[in-house]
Backbone as a chain_set.jsonl record, in Angstrom:
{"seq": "XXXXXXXXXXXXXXXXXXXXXXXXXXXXXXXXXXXXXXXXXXXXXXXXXXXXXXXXXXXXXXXXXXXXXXXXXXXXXXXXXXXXXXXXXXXXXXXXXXXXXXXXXXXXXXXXXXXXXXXXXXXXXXXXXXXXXXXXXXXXXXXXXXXXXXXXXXXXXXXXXXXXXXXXXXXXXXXX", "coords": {"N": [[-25.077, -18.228, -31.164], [-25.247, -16.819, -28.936], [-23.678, -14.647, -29.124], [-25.032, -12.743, -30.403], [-27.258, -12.338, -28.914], [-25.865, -11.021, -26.98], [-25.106, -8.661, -28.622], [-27.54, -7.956, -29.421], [-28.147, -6.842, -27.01], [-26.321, -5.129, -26.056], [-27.016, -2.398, -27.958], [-30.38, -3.004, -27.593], [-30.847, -2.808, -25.284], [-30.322, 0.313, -24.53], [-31.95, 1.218, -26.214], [-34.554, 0.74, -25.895], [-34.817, 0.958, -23.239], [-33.9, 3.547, -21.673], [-35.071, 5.801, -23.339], [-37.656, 6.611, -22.047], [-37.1, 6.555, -19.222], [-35.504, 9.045, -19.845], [-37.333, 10.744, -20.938], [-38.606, 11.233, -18.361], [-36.882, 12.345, -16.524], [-36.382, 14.631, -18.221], [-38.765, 15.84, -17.633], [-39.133, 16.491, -15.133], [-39.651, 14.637, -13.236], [-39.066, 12.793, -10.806], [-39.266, 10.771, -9.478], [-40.462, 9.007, -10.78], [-38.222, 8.634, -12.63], [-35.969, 7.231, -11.264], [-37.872, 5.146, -10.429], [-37.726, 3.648, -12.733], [-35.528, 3.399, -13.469], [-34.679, 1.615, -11.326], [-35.819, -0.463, -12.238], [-34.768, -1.376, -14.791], [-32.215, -2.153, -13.665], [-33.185, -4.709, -12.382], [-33.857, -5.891, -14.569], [-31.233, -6.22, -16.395], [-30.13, -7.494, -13.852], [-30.907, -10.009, -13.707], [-30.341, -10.974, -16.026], [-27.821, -11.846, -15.489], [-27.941, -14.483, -13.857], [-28.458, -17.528, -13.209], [-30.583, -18.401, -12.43], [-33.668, -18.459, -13.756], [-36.216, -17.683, -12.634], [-38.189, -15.905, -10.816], [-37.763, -15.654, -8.22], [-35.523, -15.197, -5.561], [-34.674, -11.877, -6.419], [-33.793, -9.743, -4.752], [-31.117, -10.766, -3.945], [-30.095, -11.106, -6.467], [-30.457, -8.512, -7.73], [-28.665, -7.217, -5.322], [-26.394, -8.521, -6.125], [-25.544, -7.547, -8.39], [-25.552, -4.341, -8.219], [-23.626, -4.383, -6.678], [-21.313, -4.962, -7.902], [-20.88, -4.241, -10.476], [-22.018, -0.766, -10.095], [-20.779, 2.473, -8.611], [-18.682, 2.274, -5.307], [-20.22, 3.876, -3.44], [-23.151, 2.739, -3.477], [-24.716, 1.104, -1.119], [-26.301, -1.71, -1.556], [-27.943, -3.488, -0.388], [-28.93, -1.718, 1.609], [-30.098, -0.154, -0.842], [-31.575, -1.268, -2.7], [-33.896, -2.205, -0.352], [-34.669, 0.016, 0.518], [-34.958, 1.761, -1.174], [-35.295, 0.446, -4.332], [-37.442, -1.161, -3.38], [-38.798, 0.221, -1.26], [-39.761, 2.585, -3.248], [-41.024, 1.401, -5.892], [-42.849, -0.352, -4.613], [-44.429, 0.808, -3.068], [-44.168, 3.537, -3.223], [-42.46, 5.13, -0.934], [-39.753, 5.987, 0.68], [-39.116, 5.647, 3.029], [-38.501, 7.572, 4.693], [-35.369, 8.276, 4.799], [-34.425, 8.625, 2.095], [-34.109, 11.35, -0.113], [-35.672, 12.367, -3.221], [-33.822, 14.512, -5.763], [-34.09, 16.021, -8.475], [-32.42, 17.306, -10.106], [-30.36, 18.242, -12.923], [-28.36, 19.87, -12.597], [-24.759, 20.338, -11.713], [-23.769, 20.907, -9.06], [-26.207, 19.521, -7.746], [-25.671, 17.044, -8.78], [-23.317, 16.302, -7.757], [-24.24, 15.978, -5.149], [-25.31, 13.574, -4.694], [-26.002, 10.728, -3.302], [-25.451, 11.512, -0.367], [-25.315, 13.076, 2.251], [-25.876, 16.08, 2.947], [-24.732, 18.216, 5.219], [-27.25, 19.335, 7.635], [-29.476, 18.238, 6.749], [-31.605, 15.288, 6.798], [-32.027, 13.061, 4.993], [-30.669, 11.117, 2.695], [-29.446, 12.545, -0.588], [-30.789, 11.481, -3.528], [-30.031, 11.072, -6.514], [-31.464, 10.763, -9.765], [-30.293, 11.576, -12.177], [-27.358, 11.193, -12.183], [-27.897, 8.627, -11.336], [-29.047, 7.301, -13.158], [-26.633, 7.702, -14.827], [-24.853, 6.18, -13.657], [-26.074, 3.605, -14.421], [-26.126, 3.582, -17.121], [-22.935, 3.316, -17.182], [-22.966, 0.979, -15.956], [-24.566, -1.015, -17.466], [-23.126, -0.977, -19.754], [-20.129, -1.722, -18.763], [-21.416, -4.579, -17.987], [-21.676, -6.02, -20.83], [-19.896, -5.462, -21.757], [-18.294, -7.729, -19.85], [-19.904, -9.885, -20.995], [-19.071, -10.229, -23.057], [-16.061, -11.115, -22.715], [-16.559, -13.043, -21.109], [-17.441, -16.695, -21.316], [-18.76, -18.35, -19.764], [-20.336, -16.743, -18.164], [-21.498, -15.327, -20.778], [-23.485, -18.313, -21.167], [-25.029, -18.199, -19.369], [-25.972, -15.583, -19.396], [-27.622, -15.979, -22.092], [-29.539, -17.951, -21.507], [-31.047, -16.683, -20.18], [-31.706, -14.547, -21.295], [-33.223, -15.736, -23.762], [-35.507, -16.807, -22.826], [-37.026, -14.299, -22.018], [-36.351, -11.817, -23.464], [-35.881, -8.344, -24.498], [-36.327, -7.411, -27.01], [-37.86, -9.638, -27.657], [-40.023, -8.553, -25.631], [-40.624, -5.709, -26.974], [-41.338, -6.186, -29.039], [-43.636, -7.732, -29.159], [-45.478, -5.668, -28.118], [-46.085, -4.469, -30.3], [-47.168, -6.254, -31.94], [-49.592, -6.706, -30.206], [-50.822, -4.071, -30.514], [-51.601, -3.559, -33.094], [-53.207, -5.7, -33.42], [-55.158, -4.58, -32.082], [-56.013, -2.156, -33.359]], "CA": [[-26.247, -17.383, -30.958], [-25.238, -15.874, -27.615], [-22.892, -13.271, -29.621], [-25.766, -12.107, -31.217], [-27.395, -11.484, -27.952], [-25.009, -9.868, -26.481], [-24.996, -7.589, -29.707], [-28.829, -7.171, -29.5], [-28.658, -6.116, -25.168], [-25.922, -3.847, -25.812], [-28.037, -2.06, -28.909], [-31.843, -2.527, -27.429], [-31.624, -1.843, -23.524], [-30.623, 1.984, -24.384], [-32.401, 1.999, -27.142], [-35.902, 0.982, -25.811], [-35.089, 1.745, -21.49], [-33.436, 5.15, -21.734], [-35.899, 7.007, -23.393], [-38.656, 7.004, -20.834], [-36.431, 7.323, -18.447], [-34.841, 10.48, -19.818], [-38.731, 11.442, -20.819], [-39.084, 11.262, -17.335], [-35.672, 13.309, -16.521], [-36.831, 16.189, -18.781], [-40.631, 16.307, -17.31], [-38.489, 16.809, -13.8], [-40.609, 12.847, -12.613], [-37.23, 12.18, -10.124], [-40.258, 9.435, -8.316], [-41.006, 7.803, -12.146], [-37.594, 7.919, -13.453], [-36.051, 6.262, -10.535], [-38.593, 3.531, -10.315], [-37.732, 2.57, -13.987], [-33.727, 2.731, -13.68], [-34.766, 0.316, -10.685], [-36.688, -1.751, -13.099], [-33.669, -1.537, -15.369], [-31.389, -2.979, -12.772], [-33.574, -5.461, -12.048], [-33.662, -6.392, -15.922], [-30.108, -6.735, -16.089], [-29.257, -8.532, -12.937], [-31.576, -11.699, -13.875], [-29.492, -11.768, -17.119], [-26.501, -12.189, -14.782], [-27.691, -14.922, -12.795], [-28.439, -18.8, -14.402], [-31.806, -18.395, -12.182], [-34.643, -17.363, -14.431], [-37.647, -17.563, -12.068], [-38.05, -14.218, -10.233], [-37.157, -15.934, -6.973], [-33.952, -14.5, -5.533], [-34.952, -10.907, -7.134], [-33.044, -9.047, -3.547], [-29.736, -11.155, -4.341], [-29.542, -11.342, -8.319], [-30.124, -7.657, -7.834], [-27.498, -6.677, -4.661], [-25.143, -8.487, -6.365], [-25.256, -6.624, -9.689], [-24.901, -3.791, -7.579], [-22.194, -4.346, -6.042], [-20.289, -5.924, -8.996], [-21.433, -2.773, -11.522], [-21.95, 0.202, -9.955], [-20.206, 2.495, -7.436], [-19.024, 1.742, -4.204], [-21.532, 4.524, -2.789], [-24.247, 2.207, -3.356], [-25.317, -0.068, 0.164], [-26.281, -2.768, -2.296], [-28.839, -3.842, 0.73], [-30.382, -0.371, 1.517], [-30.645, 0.913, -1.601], [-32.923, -2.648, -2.255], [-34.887, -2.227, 0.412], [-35.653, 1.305, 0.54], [-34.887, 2.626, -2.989], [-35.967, 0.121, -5.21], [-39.005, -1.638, -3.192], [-40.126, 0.951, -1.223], [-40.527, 3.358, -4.325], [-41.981, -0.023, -6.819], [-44.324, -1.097, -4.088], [-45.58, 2.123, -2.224], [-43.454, 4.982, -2.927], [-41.904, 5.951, -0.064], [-38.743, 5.522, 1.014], [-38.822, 5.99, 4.937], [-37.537, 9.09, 4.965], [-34.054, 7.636, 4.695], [-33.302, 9.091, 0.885], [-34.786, 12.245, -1.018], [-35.205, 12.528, -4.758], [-33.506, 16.106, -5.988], [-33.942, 15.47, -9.493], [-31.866, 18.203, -11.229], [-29.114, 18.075, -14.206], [-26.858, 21.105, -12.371], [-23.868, 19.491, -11.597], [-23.938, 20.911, -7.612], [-27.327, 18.492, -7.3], [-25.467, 15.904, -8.741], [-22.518, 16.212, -6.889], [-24.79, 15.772, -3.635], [-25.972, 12.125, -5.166], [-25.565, 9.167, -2.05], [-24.62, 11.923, 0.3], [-26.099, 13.476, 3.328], [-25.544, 16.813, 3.215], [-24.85, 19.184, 6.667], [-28.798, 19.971, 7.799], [-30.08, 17.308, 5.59], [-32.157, 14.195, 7.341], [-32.211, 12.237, 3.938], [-29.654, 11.127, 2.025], [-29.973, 12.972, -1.347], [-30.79, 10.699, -4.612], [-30.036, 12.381, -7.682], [-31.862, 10.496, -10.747], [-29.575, 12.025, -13.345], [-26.545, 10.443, -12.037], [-28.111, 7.079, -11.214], [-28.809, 6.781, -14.523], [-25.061, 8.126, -15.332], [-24.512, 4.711, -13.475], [-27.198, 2.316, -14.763], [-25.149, 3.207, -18.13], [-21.997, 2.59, -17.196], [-23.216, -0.733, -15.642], [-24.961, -1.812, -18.814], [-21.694, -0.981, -20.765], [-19.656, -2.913, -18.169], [-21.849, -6.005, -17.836], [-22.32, -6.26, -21.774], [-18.457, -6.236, -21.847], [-18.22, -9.029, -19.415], [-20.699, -10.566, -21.298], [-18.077, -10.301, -24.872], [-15.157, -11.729, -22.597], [-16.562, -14.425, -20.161], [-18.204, -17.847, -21.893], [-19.94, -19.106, -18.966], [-21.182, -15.539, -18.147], [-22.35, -15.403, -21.484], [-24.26, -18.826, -21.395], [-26.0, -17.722, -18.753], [-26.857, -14.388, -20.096], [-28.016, -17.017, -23.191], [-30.36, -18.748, -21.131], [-32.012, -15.993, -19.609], [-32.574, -14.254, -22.78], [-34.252, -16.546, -24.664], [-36.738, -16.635, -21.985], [-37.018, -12.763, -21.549], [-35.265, -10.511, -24.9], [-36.244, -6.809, -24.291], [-36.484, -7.707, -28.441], [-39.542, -9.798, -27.686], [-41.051, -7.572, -25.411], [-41.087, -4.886, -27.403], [-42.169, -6.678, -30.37], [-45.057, -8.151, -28.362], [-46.471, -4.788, -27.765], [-46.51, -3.527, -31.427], [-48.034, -6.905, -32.338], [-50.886, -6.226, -29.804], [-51.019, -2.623, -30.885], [-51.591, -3.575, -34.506], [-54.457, -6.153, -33.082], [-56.179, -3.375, -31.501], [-56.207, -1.102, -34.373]], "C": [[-26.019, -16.364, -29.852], [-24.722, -14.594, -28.113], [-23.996, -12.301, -29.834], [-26.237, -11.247, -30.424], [-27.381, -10.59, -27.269], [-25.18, -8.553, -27.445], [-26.221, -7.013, -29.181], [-29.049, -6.379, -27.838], [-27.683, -5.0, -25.575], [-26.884, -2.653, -26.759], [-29.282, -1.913, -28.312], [-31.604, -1.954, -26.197], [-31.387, -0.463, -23.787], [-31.472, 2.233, -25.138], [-34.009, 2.034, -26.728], [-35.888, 1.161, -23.695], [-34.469, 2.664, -21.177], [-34.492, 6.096, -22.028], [-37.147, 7.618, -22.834], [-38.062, 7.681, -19.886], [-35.948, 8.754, -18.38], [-35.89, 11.607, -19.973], [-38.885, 11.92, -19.073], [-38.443, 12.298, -16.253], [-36.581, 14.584, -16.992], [-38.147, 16.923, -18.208], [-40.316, 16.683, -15.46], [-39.572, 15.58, -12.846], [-39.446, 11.853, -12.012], [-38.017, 10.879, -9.704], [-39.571, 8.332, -10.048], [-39.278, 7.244, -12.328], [-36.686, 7.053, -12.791], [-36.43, 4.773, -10.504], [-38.057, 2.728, -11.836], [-36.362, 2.445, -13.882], [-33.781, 1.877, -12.545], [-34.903, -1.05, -11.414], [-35.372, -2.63, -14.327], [-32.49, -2.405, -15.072], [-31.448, -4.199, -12.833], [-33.037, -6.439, -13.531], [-32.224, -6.956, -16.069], [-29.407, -7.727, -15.138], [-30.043, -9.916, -13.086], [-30.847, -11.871, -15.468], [-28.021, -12.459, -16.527], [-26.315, -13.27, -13.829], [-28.356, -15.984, -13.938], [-30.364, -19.033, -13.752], [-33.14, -17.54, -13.227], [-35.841, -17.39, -13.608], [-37.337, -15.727, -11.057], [-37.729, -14.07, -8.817], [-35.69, -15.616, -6.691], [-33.794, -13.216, -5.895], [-33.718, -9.915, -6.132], [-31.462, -9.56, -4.026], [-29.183, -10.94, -5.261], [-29.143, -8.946, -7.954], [-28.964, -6.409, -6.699], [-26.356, -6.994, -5.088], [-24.939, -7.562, -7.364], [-24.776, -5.604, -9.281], [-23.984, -3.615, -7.411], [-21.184, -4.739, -6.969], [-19.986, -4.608, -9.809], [-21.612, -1.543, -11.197], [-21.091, 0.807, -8.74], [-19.982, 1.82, -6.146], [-19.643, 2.613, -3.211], [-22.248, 4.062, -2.256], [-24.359, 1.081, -1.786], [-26.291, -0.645, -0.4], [-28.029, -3.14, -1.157], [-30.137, -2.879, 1.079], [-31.065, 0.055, 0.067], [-31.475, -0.415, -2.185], [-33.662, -2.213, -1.67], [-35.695, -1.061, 0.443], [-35.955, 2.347, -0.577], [-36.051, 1.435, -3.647], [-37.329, -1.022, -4.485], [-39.564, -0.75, -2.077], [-40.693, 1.53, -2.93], [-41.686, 2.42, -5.363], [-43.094, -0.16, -6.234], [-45.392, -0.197, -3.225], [-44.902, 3.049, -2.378], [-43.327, 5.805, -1.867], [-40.876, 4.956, 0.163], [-38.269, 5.926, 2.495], [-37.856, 6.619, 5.167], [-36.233, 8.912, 5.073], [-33.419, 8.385, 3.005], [-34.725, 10.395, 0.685], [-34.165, 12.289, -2.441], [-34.857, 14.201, -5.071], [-33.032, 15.807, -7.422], [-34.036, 17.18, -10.329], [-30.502, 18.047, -11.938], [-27.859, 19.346, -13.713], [-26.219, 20.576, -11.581], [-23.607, 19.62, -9.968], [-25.026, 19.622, -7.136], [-26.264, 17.285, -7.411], [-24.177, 15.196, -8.366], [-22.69, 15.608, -5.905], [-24.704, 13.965, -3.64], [-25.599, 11.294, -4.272], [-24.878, 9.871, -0.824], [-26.036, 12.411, 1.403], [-25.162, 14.982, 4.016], [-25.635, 17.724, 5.0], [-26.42, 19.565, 6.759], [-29.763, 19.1, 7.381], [-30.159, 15.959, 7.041], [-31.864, 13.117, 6.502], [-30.666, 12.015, 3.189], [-30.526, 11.521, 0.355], [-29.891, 11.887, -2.866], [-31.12, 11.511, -6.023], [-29.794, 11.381, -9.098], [-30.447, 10.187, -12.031], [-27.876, 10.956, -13.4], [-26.551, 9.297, -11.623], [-28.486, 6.798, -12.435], [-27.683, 6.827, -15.26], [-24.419, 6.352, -15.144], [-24.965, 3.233, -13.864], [-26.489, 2.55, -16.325], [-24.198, 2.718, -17.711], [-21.419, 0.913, -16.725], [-23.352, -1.632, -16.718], [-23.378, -1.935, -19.981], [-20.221, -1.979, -20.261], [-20.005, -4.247, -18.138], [-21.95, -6.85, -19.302], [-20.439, -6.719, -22.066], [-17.623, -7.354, -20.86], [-18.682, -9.781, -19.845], [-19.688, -11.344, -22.672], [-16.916, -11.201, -23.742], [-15.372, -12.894, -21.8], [-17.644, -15.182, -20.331], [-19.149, -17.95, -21.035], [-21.16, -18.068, -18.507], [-22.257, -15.207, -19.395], [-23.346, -16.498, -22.068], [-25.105, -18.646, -20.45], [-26.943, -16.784, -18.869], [-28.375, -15.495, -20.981], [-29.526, -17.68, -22.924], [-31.468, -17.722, -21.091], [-32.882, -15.293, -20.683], [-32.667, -14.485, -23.759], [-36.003, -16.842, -23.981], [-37.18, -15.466, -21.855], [-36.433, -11.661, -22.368], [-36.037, -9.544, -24.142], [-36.94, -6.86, -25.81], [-38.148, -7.949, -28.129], [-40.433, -9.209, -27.132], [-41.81, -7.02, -25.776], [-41.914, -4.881, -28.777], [-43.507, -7.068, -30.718], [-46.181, -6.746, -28.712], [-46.535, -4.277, -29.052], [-47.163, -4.626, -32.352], [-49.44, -6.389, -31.629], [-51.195, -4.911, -30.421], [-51.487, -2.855, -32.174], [-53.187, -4.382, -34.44], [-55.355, -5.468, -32.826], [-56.682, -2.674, -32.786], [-56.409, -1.399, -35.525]], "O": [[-26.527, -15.243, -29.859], [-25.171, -13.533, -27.677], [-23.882, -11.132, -29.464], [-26.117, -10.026, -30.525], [-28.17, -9.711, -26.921], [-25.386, -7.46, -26.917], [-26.242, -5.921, -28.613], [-29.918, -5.547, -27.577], [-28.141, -3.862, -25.471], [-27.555, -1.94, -26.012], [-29.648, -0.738, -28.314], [-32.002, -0.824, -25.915], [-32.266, 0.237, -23.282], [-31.993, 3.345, -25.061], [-34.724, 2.986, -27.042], [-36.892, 1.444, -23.041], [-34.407, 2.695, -19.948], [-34.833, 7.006, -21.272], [-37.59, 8.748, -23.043], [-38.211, 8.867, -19.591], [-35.921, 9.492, -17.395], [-35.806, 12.768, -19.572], [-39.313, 13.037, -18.779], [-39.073, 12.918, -15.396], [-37.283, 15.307, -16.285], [-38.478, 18.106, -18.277], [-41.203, 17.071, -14.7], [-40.142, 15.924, -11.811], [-39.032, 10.757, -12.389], [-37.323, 9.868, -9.588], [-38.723, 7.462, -10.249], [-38.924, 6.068, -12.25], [-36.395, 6.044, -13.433], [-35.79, 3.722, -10.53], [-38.013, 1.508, -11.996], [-35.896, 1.352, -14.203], [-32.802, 1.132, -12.573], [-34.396, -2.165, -11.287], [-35.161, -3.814, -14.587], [-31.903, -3.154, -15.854], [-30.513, -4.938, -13.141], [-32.188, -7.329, -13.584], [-32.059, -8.158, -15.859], [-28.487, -8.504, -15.395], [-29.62, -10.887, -12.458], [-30.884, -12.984, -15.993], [-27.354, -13.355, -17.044], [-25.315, -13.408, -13.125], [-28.697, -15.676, -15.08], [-31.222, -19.631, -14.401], [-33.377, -16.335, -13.318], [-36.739, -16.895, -14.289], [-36.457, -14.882, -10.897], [-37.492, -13.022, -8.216], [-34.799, -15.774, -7.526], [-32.593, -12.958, -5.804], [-32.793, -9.394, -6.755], [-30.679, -8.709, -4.449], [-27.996, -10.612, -5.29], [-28.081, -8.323, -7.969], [-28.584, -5.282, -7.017], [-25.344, -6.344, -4.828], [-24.074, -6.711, -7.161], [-23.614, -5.409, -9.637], [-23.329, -2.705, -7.918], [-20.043, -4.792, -6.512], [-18.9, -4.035, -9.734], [-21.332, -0.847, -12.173], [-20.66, 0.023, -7.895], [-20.763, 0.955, -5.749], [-19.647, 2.175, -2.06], [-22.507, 4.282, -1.073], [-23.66, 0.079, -1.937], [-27.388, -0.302, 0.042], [-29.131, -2.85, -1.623], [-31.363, -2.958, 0.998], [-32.21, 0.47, -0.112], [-32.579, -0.193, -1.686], [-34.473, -1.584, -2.349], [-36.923, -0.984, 0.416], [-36.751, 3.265, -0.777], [-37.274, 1.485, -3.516], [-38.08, -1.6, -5.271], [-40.769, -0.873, -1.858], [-41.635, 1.095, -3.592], [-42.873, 2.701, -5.53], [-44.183, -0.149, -6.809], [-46.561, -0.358, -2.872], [-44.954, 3.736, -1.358], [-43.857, 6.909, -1.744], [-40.881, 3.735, 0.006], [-37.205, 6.422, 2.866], [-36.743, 6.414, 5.65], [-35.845, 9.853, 5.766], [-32.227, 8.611, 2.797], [-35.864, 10.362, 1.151], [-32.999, 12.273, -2.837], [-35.613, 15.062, -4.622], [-31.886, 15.427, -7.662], [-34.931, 17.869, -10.816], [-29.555, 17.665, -11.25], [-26.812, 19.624, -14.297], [-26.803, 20.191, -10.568], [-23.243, 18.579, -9.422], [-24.682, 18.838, -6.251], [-25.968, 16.613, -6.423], [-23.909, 14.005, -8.527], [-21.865, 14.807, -5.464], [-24.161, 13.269, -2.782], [-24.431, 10.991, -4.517], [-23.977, 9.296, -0.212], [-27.242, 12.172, 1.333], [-24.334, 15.095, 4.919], [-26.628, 17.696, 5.726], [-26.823, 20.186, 5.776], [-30.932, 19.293, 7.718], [-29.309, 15.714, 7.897], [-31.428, 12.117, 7.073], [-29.734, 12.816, 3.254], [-31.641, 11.117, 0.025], [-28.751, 11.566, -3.201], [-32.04, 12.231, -6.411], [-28.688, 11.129, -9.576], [-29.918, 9.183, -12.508], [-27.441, 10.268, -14.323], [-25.483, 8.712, -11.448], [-28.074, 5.691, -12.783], [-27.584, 6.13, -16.27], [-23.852, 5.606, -15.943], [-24.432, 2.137, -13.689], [-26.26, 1.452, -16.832], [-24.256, 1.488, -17.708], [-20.453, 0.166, -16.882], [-22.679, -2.629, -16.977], [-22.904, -2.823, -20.689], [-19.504, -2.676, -20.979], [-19.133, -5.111, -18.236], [-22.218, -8.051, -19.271], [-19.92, -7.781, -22.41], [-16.485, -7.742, -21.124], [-18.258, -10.863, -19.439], [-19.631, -12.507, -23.07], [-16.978, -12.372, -24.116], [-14.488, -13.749, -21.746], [-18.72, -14.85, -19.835], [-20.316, -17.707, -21.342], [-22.37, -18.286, -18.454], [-23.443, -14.918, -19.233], [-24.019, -16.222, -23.062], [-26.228, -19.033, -20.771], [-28.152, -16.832, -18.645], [-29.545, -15.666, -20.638], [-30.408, -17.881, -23.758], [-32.522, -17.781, -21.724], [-34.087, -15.338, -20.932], [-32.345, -13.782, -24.717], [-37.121, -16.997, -24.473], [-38.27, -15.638, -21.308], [-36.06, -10.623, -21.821], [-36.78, -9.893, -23.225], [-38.071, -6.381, -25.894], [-39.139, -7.223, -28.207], [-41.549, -9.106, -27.641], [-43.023, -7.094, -25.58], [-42.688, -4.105, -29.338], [-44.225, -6.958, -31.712], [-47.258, -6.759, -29.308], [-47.276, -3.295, -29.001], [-47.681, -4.252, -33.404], [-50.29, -5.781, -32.279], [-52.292, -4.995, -30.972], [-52.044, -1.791, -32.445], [-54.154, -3.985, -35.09], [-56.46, -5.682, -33.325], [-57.872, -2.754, -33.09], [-56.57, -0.519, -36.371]]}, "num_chains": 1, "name": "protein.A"}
């Protein structure tokens, strides 16, 4: 069964947590689309850990981090002030700015702190460049390492993206 899994995470997470996100990209919403490639993270790093309660949320998700994406990222800060300030009050104590544009100078800047610049600059476009190549990495750890993938196994059976989304077009159908 786990194969299958694996099949259905590589297949659903772009197919149903990309396209907000990139909605969110195109509508120039650097706050929104942020908060959801946080959310994204998050999603992923509790498939990576054998814990399914939501306890540990800071760890499951510094390690993923650090395992999956650049070594830019400060695994720690970008926790604390990326993904729970923005989630829980949107702000990020003046420590990062969002500069949420697709021209390749912006996204050059991305985890940097340019000359004049207070903030370090966070550039959407290419954190989602990375929240793919994570998902595409972790899905192929998932195809070569058993125990990795009974863990995945566990988690989602408790948690598919599948049932989620299936959920909400049952309710939707109730409603209407």
């Amino acid at each position: 069964m786990s194969n299958a899994q694996v099949a259905r995470l590589r297949k659903h997470f772009p197919t149903n947590i990309y396209p907000s996100i990139s909605t969110c990209l195109i509508d120039h919403k650097g706050f929104a689309a942020t908060i959801l490639i946080c959310c994204a993270i998050d999603t992923l790093s509790s498939y990576a850990t054998s814990n399914p309660t939501k306890q540990g949320n800071k760890k499951k998700f510094m390690s993923f981090v650090e395992k999956y994406f650049p070594s830019i990222y400060d695994s720690e800060q970008f926790y604390k002030i990326v993904r729970c300030g923005l989630v829980h009050s949107f702000n990020m104590e003046s420590t990062y700015t969002i500069l949420c544009s697709k021209e390749n100078w912006v996204q050059e800047l991305h985890f940097s702190k340019p000359k004049g610049f207070n903030e370090i600059i966070l550039n959407p476009f290419t954190l989602l460049g990375h929240l793919k190549k994570a998902h595409k990495a972790f899905v192929t750890d998932l195809e070569n390492d058993i125990e990795l993938r009974k863990i995945f196994s566990k988690i989602y059976n408790i948690n598919s993206i599948v049932k989620q989304h299936t959920r909400v077009f049952k309710a939707l159908k109730k409603i209407s």
